[in-house]
Amino acid sequence: MYTYTAEQLTRYLEHIGYRGDARQLASQDPLGCLTSIQHHHMARVPFESLSLHYSRHRLLSLHPEDLFGKVVDRGRGGYCMEVNTLFAVVLRSLAFTLYSVGGRVNGPGGYKGWDHMVNIVTVDGRRYLVDVGFGSRGPLHPVPLEHGCEFPGLGQARGRLEYRRLEEHADPGQRAWVYSVREGEGRPWRTQYHFVETEFTAADFEVMNLRTMTAPQSFFVQNVMCMCTLLDDQEENPVGLLILHRDYIKRQVGDVSEIMERLESEQQRVDALKRYFGIVLSPEDQASIRGLASGLLTGPSGHA
């Protein structure tokens, strides 16, 4: 299996602002190490779709070396298959035991096809869902694979894992892990995605990636988005989100959200990516969005 060199691993940990000896902590307190690295990763490596809008080729590589160059060398992020592939290689380089699986995101019309990737990490004989690439409703910490497990999100939000049959299953004996979110006490649980325990190979994700980055109906093809988590004053635990979506910047801390800025032009959006996320787009990349429906070339997009 692919791993990063010791020098690459050091550079990655410095990039995400991780303090301490991760190799030593991974052997002494593997769950604590895994949790801390996940928190720092999600605060520094954005969940974003920018390369599908601000590049001439609009193609995304899942090769670990390409991902390292994109994230560590160029300070970018990516969508689920990119950031979860990178994270899997980082964890494997730290001697964690894990494998990657496919999932289906739940949308207005029900579950879509295989379009999501998560990692299943084993720590002290216990398996955990680890997902650094789902967005504002994704799990913020490693989640034990236990039926009925509930866990905290931001503010009053909670997440839940269930191992159960889906309505779509023709075989009544089939089961899948279902991840749901509730925004507060008394609010309904809303299914976000489900995933299976069968290991997916790099070739499987290449097929999934091709459709996700090219299909006109893909959320990522349709939307310019970029988001990361916000950590507390000790820079340890996630307390909020910073989101760029289409034509606005939103900041959420706990249950409180506010629109920080409305974006009315491409230049304003490019400036916002640099100011809020530290992402600098080259003139060539900036120009490549011209002619796309996702561009803000003539004023506000009208989406909120």
mmCIF file of C-alpha atoms in Angstrom:
data_model
loop_
_atom_site.group_PDB
_atom_site.id
_atom_site.type_symbol
_atom_site.label_atom_id
_atom_site.label_comp_id
_atom_site.label_asym_id
_atom_site.label_seq_id
_atom_site.Cartn_x
_atom_site.Cartn_y
_atom_site.Cartn_z
ATOM 1 C CA MET A 1 0.000 0.000 0.000
ATOM 2 C CA TYR A 2 1.146 3.529 -0.763
ATOM 3 C CA THR A 3 2.785 5.551 2.013
ATOM 4 C CA TYR A 4 4.479 8.925 2.245
ATOM 5 C CA THR A 5 8.154 9.329 3.116
ATOM 6 C CA ALA A 6 9.208 10.549 6.560
ATOM 7 C CA GLU A 7 10.057 13.934 5.013
ATOM 8 C CA GLN A 8 6.641 14.195 3.347
ATOM 9 C CA LEU A 9 4.880 13.204 6.556
ATOM 10 C CA THR A 10 6.768 15.893 8.490
ATOM 11 C CA ARG A 11 5.854 18.504 5.887
ATOM 12 C CA TYR A 12 2.184 17.493 5.997
ATOM 13 C CA LEU A 13 2.037 17.692 9.814
ATOM 14 C CA GLU A 14 3.694 21.118 9.718
ATOM 15 C CA HIS A 15 1.222 22.224 7.054
ATOM 16 C CA ILE A 16 -1.808 21.376 9.201
ATOM 17 C CA GLY A 17 -0.248 22.917 12.304
ATOM 18 C CA TYR A 18 0.019 19.678 14.237
ATOM 19 C CA ARG A 19 2.272 19.966 17.279
ATOM 20 C CA GLY A 20 4.122 17.118 18.897
ATOM 21 C CA ASP A 21 5.535 13.790 17.799
ATOM 22 C CA ALA A 22 2.738 12.127 15.843
ATOM 23 C CA ARG A 23 4.685 8.908 15.351
ATOM 24 C CA GLN A 24 5.226 8.464 19.075
ATOM 25 C CA LEU A 25 1.668 9.459 19.983
ATOM 26 C CA ALA A 26 0.266 7.101 17.330
ATOM 27 C CA SER A 27 1.870 4.197 19.194
ATOM 28 C CA GLN A 28 1.086 5.432 22.732
ATOM 29 C CA ASP A 29 -2.389 6.948 22.262
ATOM 30 C CA PRO A 30 -3.562 6.054 18.756
ATOM 31 C CA LEU A 31 -7.141 7.295 19.162
ATOM 32 C CA GLY A 32 -5.991 10.602 20.626
ATOM 33 C CA CYS A 33 -3.487 10.985 17.798
ATOM 34 C CA LEU A 34 -6.079 10.133 15.154
ATOM 35 C CA THR A 35 -8.582 12.599 16.624
ATOM 36 C CA SER A 36 -6.076 15.435 16.872
ATOM 37 C CA ILE A 37 -4.785 14.966 13.324
ATOM 38 C CA GLN A 38 -8.352 14.864 11.997
ATOM 39 C CA HIS A 39 -9.191 18.128 13.778
ATOM 40 C CA HIS A 40 -6.102 19.900 12.453
ATOM 41 C CA HIS A 41 -6.564 18.507 8.952
ATOM 42 C CA MET A 42 -10.148 19.718 8.666
ATOM 43 C CA ALA A 43 -9.153 23.186 9.896
ATOM 44 C CA ARG A 44 -6.301 23.530 7.404
ATOM 45 C CA VAL A 45 -7.218 21.438 4.346
ATOM 46 C CA PRO A 46 -10.437 22.822 2.840
ATOM 47 C CA PHE A 47 -13.263 20.727 1.503
ATOM 48 C CA GLU A 48 -13.552 22.440 -1.880
ATOM 49 C CA SER A 49 -14.454 22.173 -5.559
ATOM 50 C CA LEU A 50 -12.283 24.982 -6.923
ATOM 51 C CA SER A 51 -10.313 22.965 -9.470
ATOM 52 C CA LEU A 52 -13.537 22.097 -11.311
ATOM 53 C CA HIS A 53 -14.073 25.811 -11.958
ATOM 54 C CA TYR A 54 -10.697 27.516 -11.735
ATOM 55 C CA SER A 55 -8.520 25.344 -13.974
ATOM 56 C CA ARG A 56 -8.280 24.797 -17.712
ATOM 57 C CA HIS A 57 -8.372 20.988 -17.558
ATOM 58 C CA ARG A 58 -10.961 20.566 -14.731
ATOM 59 C CA LEU A 59 -9.699 17.048 -13.981
ATOM 60 C CA LEU A 60 -8.869 15.743 -10.502
ATOM 61 C CA SER A 61 -6.164 13.186 -9.810
ATOM 62 C CA LEU A 62 -6.401 10.742 -6.921
ATOM 63 C CA HIS A 63 -2.744 9.728 -7.074
ATOM 64 C CA PRO A 64 -1.198 10.274 -3.617
ATOM 65 C CA GLU A 65 1.748 12.260 -5.021
ATOM 66 C CA ASP A 66 -0.545 14.581 -6.965
ATOM 67 C CA LEU A 67 -2.682 15.069 -3.865
ATOM 68 C CA PHE A 68 0.361 15.825 -1.723
ATOM 69 C CA GLY A 69 1.477 18.458 -4.223
ATOM 70 C CA LYS A 70 -1.983 20.003 -4.372
ATOM 71 C CA VAL A 71 -2.565 20.133 -0.613
ATOM 72 C CA VAL A 72 0.866 20.607 0.953
ATOM 73 C CA ASP A 73 2.773 22.390 -1.810
ATOM 74 C CA ARG A 74 -0.047 24.557 -3.144
ATOM 75 C CA GLY A 75 -2.191 24.952 -0.024
ATOM 76 C CA ARG A 76 -5.384 23.616 -1.532
ATOM 77 C CA GLY A 77 -7.939 20.987 -0.552
ATOM 78 C CA GLY A 78 -10.423 18.927 -2.530
ATOM 79 C CA TYR A 79 -13.627 16.965 -2.381
ATOM 80 C CA CYS A 80 -14.225 13.678 -0.583
ATOM 81 C CA MET A 81 -12.188 11.297 -2.724
ATOM 82 C CA GLU A 82 -9.227 13.666 -2.793
ATOM 83 C CA VAL A 83 -8.978 14.587 0.886
ATOM 84 C CA ASN A 84 -9.968 11.160 2.204
ATOM 85 C CA THR A 85 -7.413 9.473 -0.079
ATOM 86 C CA LEU A 86 -4.704 11.835 1.151
ATOM 87 C CA PHE A 87 -5.758 11.305 4.765
ATOM 88 C CA ALA A 88 -5.724 7.527 4.325
ATOM 89 C CA VAL A 89 -2.136 7.642 3.036
ATOM 90 C CA VAL A 90 -1.095 9.902 5.940
ATOM 91 C CA LEU A 91 -2.629 7.517 8.488
ATOM 92 C CA ARG A 92 -1.072 4.490 6.807
ATOM 93 C CA SER A 93 2.286 6.289 6.911
ATOM 94 C CA LEU A 94 1.800 6.576 10.691
ATOM 95 C CA ALA A 95 1.200 2.800 10.855
ATOM 96 C CA PHE A 96 -2.570 2.979 11.378
ATOM 97 C CA THR A 97 -4.637 0.061 10.117
ATOM 98 C CA LEU A 98 -7.413 1.171 7.781
ATOM 99 C CA TYR A 99 -9.232 0.636 4.529
ATOM 100 C CA SER A 100 -11.449 2.806 2.343
ATOM 101 C CA VAL A 101 -15.054 2.175 1.339
ATOM 102 C CA GLY A 102 -17.702 3.723 -0.869
ATOM 103 C CA GLY A 103 -20.881 5.493 0.138
ATOM 104 C CA ARG A 104 -24.011 6.963 -1.393
ATOM 105 C CA VAL A 105 -25.127 10.477 -0.494
ATOM 106 C CA ASN A 106 -28.807 11.029 0.282
ATOM 107 C CA GLY A 107 -30.380 13.783 -1.819
ATOM 108 C CA PRO A 108 -33.876 15.137 -2.533
ATOM 109 C CA GLY A 109 -34.590 12.149 -4.769
ATOM 110 C CA GLY A 110 -33.106 9.553 -2.430
ATOM 111 C CA TYR A 111 -29.697 7.929 -2.484
ATOM 112 C CA LYS A 112 -27.512 8.648 -5.484
ATOM 113 C CA GLY A 113 -24.999 6.207 -6.943
ATOM 114 C CA TRP A 114 -21.572 5.564 -5.439
ATOM 115 C CA ASP A 115 -20.308 9.120 -5.001
ATOM 116 C CA HIS A 116 -18.703 9.303 -1.573
ATOM 117 C CA MET A 117 -15.615 7.868 0.098
ATOM 118 C CA VAL A 118 -14.864 7.304 3.777
ATOM 119 C CA ASN A 119 -12.132 5.539 5.731
ATOM 120 C CA ILE A 120 -12.612 2.810 8.318
ATOM 121 C CA VAL A 121 -9.770 2.890 10.850
ATOM 122 C CA THR A 122 -9.126 0.167 13.431
ATOM 123 C CA VAL A 123 -7.772 1.318 16.796
ATOM 124 C CA ASP A 124 -7.206 -1.189 19.624
ATOM 125 C CA GLY A 125 -9.504 -3.685 17.932
ATOM 126 C CA ARG A 126 -12.342 -1.183 17.488
ATOM 127 C CA ARG A 127 -13.357 0.230 14.107
ATOM 128 C CA TYR A 128 -14.096 3.918 13.489
ATOM 129 C CA LEU A 129 -15.671 5.937 10.688
ATOM 130 C CA VAL A 130 -13.215 8.690 9.725
ATOM 131 C CA ASP A 131 -14.439 11.186 7.133
ATOM 132 C CA VAL A 132 -12.638 14.482 6.452
ATOM 133 C CA GLY A 133 -14.540 15.219 3.240
ATOM 134 C CA PHE A 134 -18.294 15.591 3.615
ATOM 135 C CA GLY A 135 -18.819 19.254 4.392
ATOM 136 C CA SER A 136 -20.864 21.152 6.941
ATOM 137 C CA ARG A 137 -22.791 18.107 8.190
ATOM 138 C CA GLY A 138 -19.898 15.682 8.232
ATOM 139 C CA PRO A 139 -18.570 13.955 11.376
ATOM 140 C CA LEU A 140 -15.909 16.032 13.121
ATOM 141 C CA HIS A 141 -14.299 13.187 15.074
ATOM 142 C CA PRO A 142 -13.633 9.433 14.650
ATOM 143 C CA VAL A 143 -16.973 7.657 15.175
ATOM 144 C CA PRO A 144 -17.145 4.086 16.538
ATOM 145 C CA LEU A 145 -18.885 1.659 14.196
ATOM 146 C CA GLU A 146 -21.612 0.731 16.664
ATOM 147 C CA HIS A 147 -25.297 0.479 15.847
ATOM 148 C CA GLY A 148 -27.177 3.358 17.461
ATOM 149 C CA CYS A 149 -24.041 5.303 18.345
ATOM 150 C CA GLU A 150 -24.808 9.007 18.868
ATOM 151 C CA PHE A 151 -22.111 11.663 19.009
ATOM 152 C CA PRO A 152 -21.826 15.460 19.255
ATOM 153 C CA GLY A 153 -21.593 17.869 16.338
ATOM 154 C CA LEU A 154 -21.392 21.642 16.417
ATOM 155 C CA GLY A 155 -23.585 23.416 18.967
ATOM 156 C CA GLN A 156 -26.705 21.385 19.628
ATOM 157 C CA ALA A 157 -26.283 19.209 16.539
ATOM 158 C CA ARG A 158 -25.766 15.476 16.939
ATOM 159 C CA GLY A 159 -24.838 12.654 14.621
ATOM 160 C CA ARG A 160 -25.910 9.012 14.630
ATOM 161 C CA LEU A 161 -24.750 5.762 13.066
ATOM 162 C CA GLU A 162 -27.125 2.861 12.454
ATOM 163 C CA TYR A 163 -26.480 -0.518 10.866
ATOM 164 C CA ARG A 164 -29.726 -1.366 9.130
ATOM 165 C CA ARG A 165 -31.590 -2.392 6.019
ATOM 166 C CA LEU A 166 -32.391 0.254 3.400
ATOM 167 C CA GLU A 167 -35.714 0.630 1.625
ATOM 168 C CA GLU A 168 -33.804 0.185 -1.631
ATOM 169 C CA HIS A 169 -32.561 -3.286 -0.636
ATOM 170 C CA ALA A 170 -34.286 -6.121 -2.514
ATOM 171 C CA ASP A 171 -32.599 -8.661 -0.249
ATOM 172 C CA PRO A 172 -34.040 -8.299 3.272
ATOM 173 C CA GLY A 173 -30.779 -9.598 4.709
ATOM 174 C CA GLN A 174 -28.715 -6.683 3.371
ATOM 175 C CA ARG A 175 -27.395 -4.050 5.779
ATOM 176 C CA ALA A 176 -25.466 -0.789 5.497
ATOM 177 C CA TRP A 177 -24.121 1.848 7.885
ATOM 178 C CA VAL A 178 -26.377 4.899 7.805
ATOM 179 C CA TYR A 179 -25.081 8.276 8.974
ATOM 180 C CA SER A 180 -27.689 10.836 10.066
ATOM 181 C CA VAL A 181 -27.641 14.310 11.612
ATOM 182 C CA ARG A 182 -30.062 16.153 13.892
ATOM 183 C CA GLU A 183 -29.689 19.935 14.165
ATOM 184 C CA GLY A 184 -30.991 20.122 17.752
ATOM 185 C CA GLU A 185 -33.102 18.473 20.436
ATOM 186 C CA GLY A 186 -36.557 17.666 19.089
ATOM 187 C CA ARG A 187 -35.469 18.203 15.480
ATOM 188 C CA PRO A 188 -35.844 15.333 12.992
ATOM 189 C CA TRP A 189 -32.955 13.059 12.100
ATOM 190 C CA ARG A 190 -31.914 13.582 8.471
ATOM 191 C CA THR A 191 -29.971 10.889 6.667
ATOM 192 C CA GLN A 192 -26.788 12.209 5.056
ATOM 193 C CA TYR A 193 -25.254 9.101 3.513
ATOM 194 C CA HIS A 194 -24.734 5.400 3.923
ATOM 195 C CA PHE A 195 -21.635 3.284 3.403
ATOM 196 C CA VAL A 196 -20.733 -0.385 3.273
ATOM 197 C CA GLU A 197 -17.958 -2.440 4.840
ATOM 198 C CA THR A 198 -16.622 -3.853 1.572
ATOM 199 C CA GLU A 199 -13.185 -2.451 0.781
ATOM 200 C CA PHE A 200 -13.018 -0.350 -2.375
ATOM 201 C CA THR A 201 -9.832 -0.266 -4.445
ATOM 202 C CA ALA A 202 -8.118 2.691 -6.093
ATOM 203 C CA ALA A 203 -9.653 1.566 -9.391
ATOM 204 C CA ASP A 204 -13.149 1.758 -7.877
ATOM 205 C CA PHE A 205 -12.564 5.334 -6.761
ATOM 206 C CA GLU A 206 -11.186 6.255 -10.189
ATOM 207 C CA VAL A 207 -14.534 5.246 -11.700
ATOM 208 C CA MET A 208 -16.449 7.183 -9.028
ATOM 209 C CA ASN A 209 -14.168 10.199 -9.428
ATOM 210 C CA LEU A 210 -14.667 10.355 -13.197
ATOM 211 C CA ARG A 211 -18.410 10.824 -12.898
ATOM 212 C CA THR A 212 -18.252 13.146 -9.894
ATOM 213 C CA MET A 213 -15.855 15.555 -11.602
ATOM 214 C CA THR A 214 -17.484 15.518 -15.058
ATOM 215 C CA ALA A 215 -21.252 14.903 -14.808
ATOM 216 C CA PRO A 216 -23.212 18.145 -15.378
ATOM 217 C CA GLN A 217 -25.577 17.252 -12.512
ATOM 218 C CA SER A 218 -22.718 16.776 -10.039
ATOM 219 C CA PHE A 219 -23.001 19.130 -7.060
ATOM 220 C CA PHE A 220 -19.301 19.925 -7.340
ATOM 221 C CA VAL A 221 -19.499 20.717 -11.049
ATOM 222 C CA GLN A 222 -22.430 23.048 -10.432
ATOM 223 C CA ASN A 223 -21.127 24.827 -7.329
ATOM 224 C CA VAL A 224 -18.059 26.816 -6.359
ATOM 225 C CA MET A 225 -17.585 25.947 -2.704
ATOM 226 C CA CYS A 226 -14.848 25.934 -0.092
ATOM 227 C CA MET A 227 -15.111 25.259 3.628
ATOM 228 C CA CYS A 228 -13.050 24.368 6.671
ATOM 229 C CA THR A 229 -13.639 23.965 10.392
ATOM 230 C CA LEU A 230 -12.731 26.567 13.010
ATOM 231 C CA LEU A 231 -10.831 25.446 16.115
ATOM 232 C CA ASP A 232 -11.093 26.752 19.675
ATOM 233 C CA ASP A 233 -8.582 29.133 21.259
ATOM 234 C CA GLN A 234 -6.319 26.209 22.139
ATOM 235 C CA GLU A 235 -6.421 25.124 18.472
ATOM 236 C CA GLU A 236 -7.529 21.641 19.438
ATOM 237 C CA ASN A 237 -11.296 21.149 19.085
ATOM 238 C CA PRO A 238 -13.657 22.206 16.284
ATOM 239 C CA VAL A 239 -16.151 24.892 17.300
ATOM 240 C CA GLY A 240 -17.364 26.284 13.990
ATOM 241 C CA LEU A 241 -17.281 26.420 10.207
ATOM 242 C CA LEU A 242 -16.128 28.889 7.592
ATOM 243 C CA ILE A 243 -17.977 28.412 4.305
ATOM 244 C CA LEU A 244 -17.770 29.931 0.859
ATOM 245 C CA HIS A 245 -20.721 28.801 -1.247
ATOM 246 C CA ARG A 246 -21.401 30.346 -4.629
ATOM 247 C CA ASP A 247 -21.779 34.046 -3.787
ATOM 248 C CA TYR A 248 -21.409 34.350 -0.019
ATOM 249 C CA ILE A 249 -19.043 33.760 2.898
ATOM 250 C CA LYS A 250 -20.680 32.367 6.033
ATOM 251 C CA ARG A 251 -19.227 31.843 9.490
ATOM 252 C CA GLN A 252 -20.875 29.496 11.975
ATOM 253 C CA VAL A 253 -19.795 29.144 15.596
ATOM 254 C CA GLY A 254 -21.858 26.652 17.553
ATOM 255 C CA ASP A 255 -25.477 27.250 16.535
ATOM 256 C CA VAL A 256 -24.944 30.871 15.471
ATOM 257 C CA SER A 257 -24.421 31.645 11.777
ATOM 258 C CA GLU A 258 -23.765 34.948 10.051
ATOM 259 C CA ILE A 259 -23.119 35.981 6.475
ATOM 260 C CA MET A 260 -19.723 37.667 6.482
ATOM 261 C CA GLU A 261 -19.726 38.886 2.906
ATOM 262 C CA ARG A 262 -21.785 38.810 -0.280
ATOM 263 C CA LEU A 263 -19.731 38.212 -3.411
ATOM 264 C CA GLU A 264 -20.835 40.148 -6.467
ATOM 265 C CA SER A 265 -17.945 39.570 -8.880
ATOM 266 C CA GLU A 266 -15.245 37.092 -9.714
ATOM 267 C CA GLN A 267 -12.579 39.414 -8.383
ATOM 268 C CA GLN A 268 -14.403 39.654 -5.068
ATOM 269 C CA ARG A 269 -14.641 35.878 -4.832
ATOM 270 C CA VAL A 270 -10.981 35.401 -5.737
ATOM 271 C CA ASP A 271 -10.019 37.957 -3.084
ATOM 272 C CA ALA A 272 -12.246 36.188 -0.539
ATOM 273 C CA LEU A 273 -10.549 32.837 -1.182
ATOM 274 C CA LYS A 274 -7.191 34.435 -0.425
ATOM 275 C CA ARG A 275 -8.364 36.419 2.589
ATOM 276 C CA TYR A 276 -10.420 33.739 4.328
ATOM 277 C CA PHE A 277 -8.750 30.488 3.208
ATOM 278 C CA GLY A 278 -5.264 31.506 2.124
ATOM 279 C CA ILE A 279 -5.900 30.132 -1.378
ATOM 280 C CA VAL A 280 -4.189 32.089 -4.141
ATOM 281 C CA LEU A 281 -5.425 31.467 -7.684
ATOM 282 C CA SER A 282 -3.091 32.190 -10.579
ATOM 283 C CA PRO A 283 -4.255 34.581 -13.322
ATOM 284 C CA GLU A 284 -4.611 31.597 -15.644
ATOM 285 C CA ASP A 285 -6.814 29.751 -13.147
ATOM 286 C CA GLN A 286 -8.903 32.857 -12.531
ATOM 287 C CA ALA A 287 -9.533 33.274 -16.254
ATOM 288 C CA SER A 288 -10.539 29.649 -16.753
ATOM 289 C CA ILE A 289 -13.971 30.136 -15.161
ATOM 290 C CA ARG A 290 -15.059 32.453 -17.950
ATOM 291 C CA GLY A 291 -18.013 31.001 -19.819
ATOM 292 C CA LEU A 292 -19.049 28.666 -16.988
ATOM 293 C CA ALA A 293 -22.445 29.025 -15.335
ATOM 294 C CA SER A 294 -20.681 29.049 -11.957
ATOM 295 C CA GLY A 295 -18.845 32.298 -12.719
ATOM 296 C CA LEU A 296 -19.725 35.616 -11.101
ATOM 297 C CA LEU A 297 -18.875 37.695 -14.140
ATOM 298 C CA THR A 298 -21.903 39.925 -14.459
ATOM 299 C CA GLY A 299 -23.003 40.498 -10.882
ATOM 300 C CA PRO A 300 -24.602 38.471 -8.084
ATOM 301 C CA SER A 301 -25.643 34.928 -8.898
ATOM 302 C CA GLY A 302 -28.852 35.304 -6.928
ATOM 303 C CA HIS A 303 -28.216 32.166 -4.894
ATOM 304 C CA ALA A 304 -28.124 32.169 -1.116
#
